[in-house]
Tab-separated table of C-alpha atoms in Angstrom:
chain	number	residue	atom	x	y	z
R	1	UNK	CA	9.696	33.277	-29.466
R	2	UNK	CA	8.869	29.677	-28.619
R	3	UNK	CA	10.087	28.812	-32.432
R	4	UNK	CA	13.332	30.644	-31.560
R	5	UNK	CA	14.161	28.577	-29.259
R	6	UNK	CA	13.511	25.630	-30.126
R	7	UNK	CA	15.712	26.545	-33.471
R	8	UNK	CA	18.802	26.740	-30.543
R	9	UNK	CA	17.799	23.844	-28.805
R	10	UNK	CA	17.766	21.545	-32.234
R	11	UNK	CA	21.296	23.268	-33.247
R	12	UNK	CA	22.817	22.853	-29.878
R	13	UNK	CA	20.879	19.004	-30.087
R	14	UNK	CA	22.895	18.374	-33.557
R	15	UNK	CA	26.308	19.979	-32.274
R	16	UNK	CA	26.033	17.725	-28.866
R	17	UNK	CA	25.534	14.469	-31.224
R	18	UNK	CA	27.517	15.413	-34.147
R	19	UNK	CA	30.480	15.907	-31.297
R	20	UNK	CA	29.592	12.350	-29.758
R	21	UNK	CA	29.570	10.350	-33.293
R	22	UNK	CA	32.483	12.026	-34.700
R	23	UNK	CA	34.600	12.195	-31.508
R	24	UNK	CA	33.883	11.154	-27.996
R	25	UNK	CA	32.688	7.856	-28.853
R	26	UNK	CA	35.753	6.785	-29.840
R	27	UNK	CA	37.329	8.300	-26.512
R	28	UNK	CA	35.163	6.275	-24.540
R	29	UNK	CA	35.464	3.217	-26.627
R	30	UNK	CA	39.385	3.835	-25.576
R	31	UNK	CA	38.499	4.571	-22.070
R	32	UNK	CA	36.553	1.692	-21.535
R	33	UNK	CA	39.538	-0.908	-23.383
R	34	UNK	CA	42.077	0.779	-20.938
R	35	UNK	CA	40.145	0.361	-18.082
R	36	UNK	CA	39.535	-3.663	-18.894
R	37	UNK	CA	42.844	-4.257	-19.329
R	38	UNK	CA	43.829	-2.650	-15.716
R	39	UNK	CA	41.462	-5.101	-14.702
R	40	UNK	CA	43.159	-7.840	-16.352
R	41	UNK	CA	46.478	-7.898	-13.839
R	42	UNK	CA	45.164	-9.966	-11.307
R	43	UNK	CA	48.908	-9.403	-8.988
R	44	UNK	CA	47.793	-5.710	-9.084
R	45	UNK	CA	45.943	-4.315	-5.737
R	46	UNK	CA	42.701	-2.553	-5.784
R	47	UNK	CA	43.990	0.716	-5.073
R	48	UNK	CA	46.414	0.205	-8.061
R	49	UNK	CA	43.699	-0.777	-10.527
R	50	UNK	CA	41.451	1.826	-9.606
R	51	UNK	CA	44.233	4.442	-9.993
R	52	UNK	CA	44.822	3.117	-13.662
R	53	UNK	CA	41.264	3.103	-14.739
R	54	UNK	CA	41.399	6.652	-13.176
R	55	UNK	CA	44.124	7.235	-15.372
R	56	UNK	CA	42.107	5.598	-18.625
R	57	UNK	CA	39.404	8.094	-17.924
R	58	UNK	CA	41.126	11.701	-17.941
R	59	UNK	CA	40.910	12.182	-21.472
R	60	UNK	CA	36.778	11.575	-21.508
R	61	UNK	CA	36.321	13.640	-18.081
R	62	UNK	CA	37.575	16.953	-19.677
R	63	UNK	CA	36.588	16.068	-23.076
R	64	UNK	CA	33.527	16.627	-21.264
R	65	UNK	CA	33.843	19.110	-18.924
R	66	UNK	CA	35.365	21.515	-22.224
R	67	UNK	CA	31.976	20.887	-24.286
R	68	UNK	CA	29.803	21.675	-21.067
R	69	UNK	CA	31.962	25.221	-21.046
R	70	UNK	CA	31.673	25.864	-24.045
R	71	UNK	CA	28.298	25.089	-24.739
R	72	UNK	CA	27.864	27.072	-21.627
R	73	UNK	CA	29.672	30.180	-23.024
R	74	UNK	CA	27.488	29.413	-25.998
R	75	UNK	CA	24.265	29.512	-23.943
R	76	UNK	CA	25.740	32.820	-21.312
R	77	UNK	CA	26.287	34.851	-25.011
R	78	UNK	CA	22.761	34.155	-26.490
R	79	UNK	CA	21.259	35.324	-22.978
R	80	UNK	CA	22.961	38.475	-22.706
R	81	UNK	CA	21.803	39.312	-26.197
R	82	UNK	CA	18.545	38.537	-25.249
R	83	UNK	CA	18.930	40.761	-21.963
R	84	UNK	CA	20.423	43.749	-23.834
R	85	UNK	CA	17.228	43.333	-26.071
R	86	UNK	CA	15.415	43.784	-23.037
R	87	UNK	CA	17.670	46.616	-21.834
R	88	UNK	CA	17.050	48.689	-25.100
R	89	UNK	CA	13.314	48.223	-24.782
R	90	UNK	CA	12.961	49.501	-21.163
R	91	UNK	CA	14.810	52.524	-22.493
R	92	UNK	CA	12.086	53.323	-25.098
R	93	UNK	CA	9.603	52.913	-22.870
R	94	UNK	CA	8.269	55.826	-21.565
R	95	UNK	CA	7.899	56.720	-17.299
R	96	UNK	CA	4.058	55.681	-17.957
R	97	UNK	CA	3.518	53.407	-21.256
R	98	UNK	CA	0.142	52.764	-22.601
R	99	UNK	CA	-1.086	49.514	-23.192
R	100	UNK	CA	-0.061	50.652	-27.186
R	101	UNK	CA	3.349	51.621	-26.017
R	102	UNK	CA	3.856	48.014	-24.223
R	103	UNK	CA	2.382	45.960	-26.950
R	104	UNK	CA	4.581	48.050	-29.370
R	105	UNK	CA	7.557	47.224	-27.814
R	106	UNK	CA	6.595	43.806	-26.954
R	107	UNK	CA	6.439	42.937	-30.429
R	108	UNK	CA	10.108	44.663	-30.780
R	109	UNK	CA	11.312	42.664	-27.691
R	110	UNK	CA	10.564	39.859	-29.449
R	111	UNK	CA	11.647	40.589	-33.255
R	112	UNK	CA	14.729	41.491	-31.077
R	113	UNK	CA	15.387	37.891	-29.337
R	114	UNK	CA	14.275	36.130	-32.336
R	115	UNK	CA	17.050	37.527	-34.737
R	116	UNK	CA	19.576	37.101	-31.301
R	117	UNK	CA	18.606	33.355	-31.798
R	118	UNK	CA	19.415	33.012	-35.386
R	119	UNK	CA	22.804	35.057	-35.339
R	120	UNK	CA	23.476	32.407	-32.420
R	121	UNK	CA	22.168	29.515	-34.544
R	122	UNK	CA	24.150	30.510	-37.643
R	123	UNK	CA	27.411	30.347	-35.280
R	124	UNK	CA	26.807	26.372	-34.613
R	125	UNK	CA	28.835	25.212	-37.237
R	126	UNK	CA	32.199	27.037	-36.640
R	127	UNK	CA	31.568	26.293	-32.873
R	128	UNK	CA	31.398	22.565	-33.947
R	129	UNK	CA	33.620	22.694	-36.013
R	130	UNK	CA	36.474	24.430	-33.764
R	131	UNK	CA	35.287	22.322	-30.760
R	132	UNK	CA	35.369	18.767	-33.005
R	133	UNK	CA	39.109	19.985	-33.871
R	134	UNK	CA	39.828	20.633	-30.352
R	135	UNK	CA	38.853	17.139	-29.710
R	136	UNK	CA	40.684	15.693	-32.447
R	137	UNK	CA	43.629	17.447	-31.194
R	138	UNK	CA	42.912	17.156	-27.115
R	139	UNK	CA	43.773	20.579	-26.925
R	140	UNK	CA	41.323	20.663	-23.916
């Protein structure tokens, strides 16, 4: 199972960077030129400045909070396959399994998560892909 999940981890890895290169590097590159130029007007106060480099930072902060949810959503739907693997096993077992029964179905509990982990890898890249055009778009 330890192979499994490192397969998610290295897709989730590659989404998380592909998103930052292609995306929200640019955003903070933006961010960051906004913000210097609020810094620029010298006759402005401090609370003024701060509220315009507030301002240049919106875009990044939920940028960022919609990847976190939706790599969260990503991460809630490969655990609750992984629990209704472990759901269907306890159902097969019987009131008093043998050590046979539990290594039986300890080798199904895990041919079970295993295959959740691929279906979930093999969704990456439409979830990039929808989540780089939501970025594009800052539909977020």
């Amino acid at each position: 199972m330890d192979g499994a999940q490192a397969r998610v981890e290295e897709a989730i890895s590659k989404m998380v960077n592909s998103l930052d290169t292609e995306c929200l590097r640019k955003m903070q590159v933006d961010m960051y030129q906004c913000s210097a130029k609020c810094c620029q007007d010298s006759k402005a106060s401090l609370e003024d400045v701060q509220r315009c480099i507030d301002n240049c930072s919106k875009d990044v902060n939920k940028a960022q909070a919609y990847l976190q949810n939706e790599i969260e959503i990503f991460q809630n739907r490969l655990q609750r396959c992984a629990m209704s693997c472990q759901d269907k096993i306890r159902d097969e077992l019987p009131a008093k399994p043998s050590d046979r029964d539990v290594e039986k179905t300890r080798h199904t509990l895990e041919k079970c998560v295993i295959q959740c982990a691929d279906k979930h890898v093999e969704l990456v890249p439409a979830l990039t892909k929808k989540m780089l055009e939501t970025l594009k778009n800052r539909n977020f």
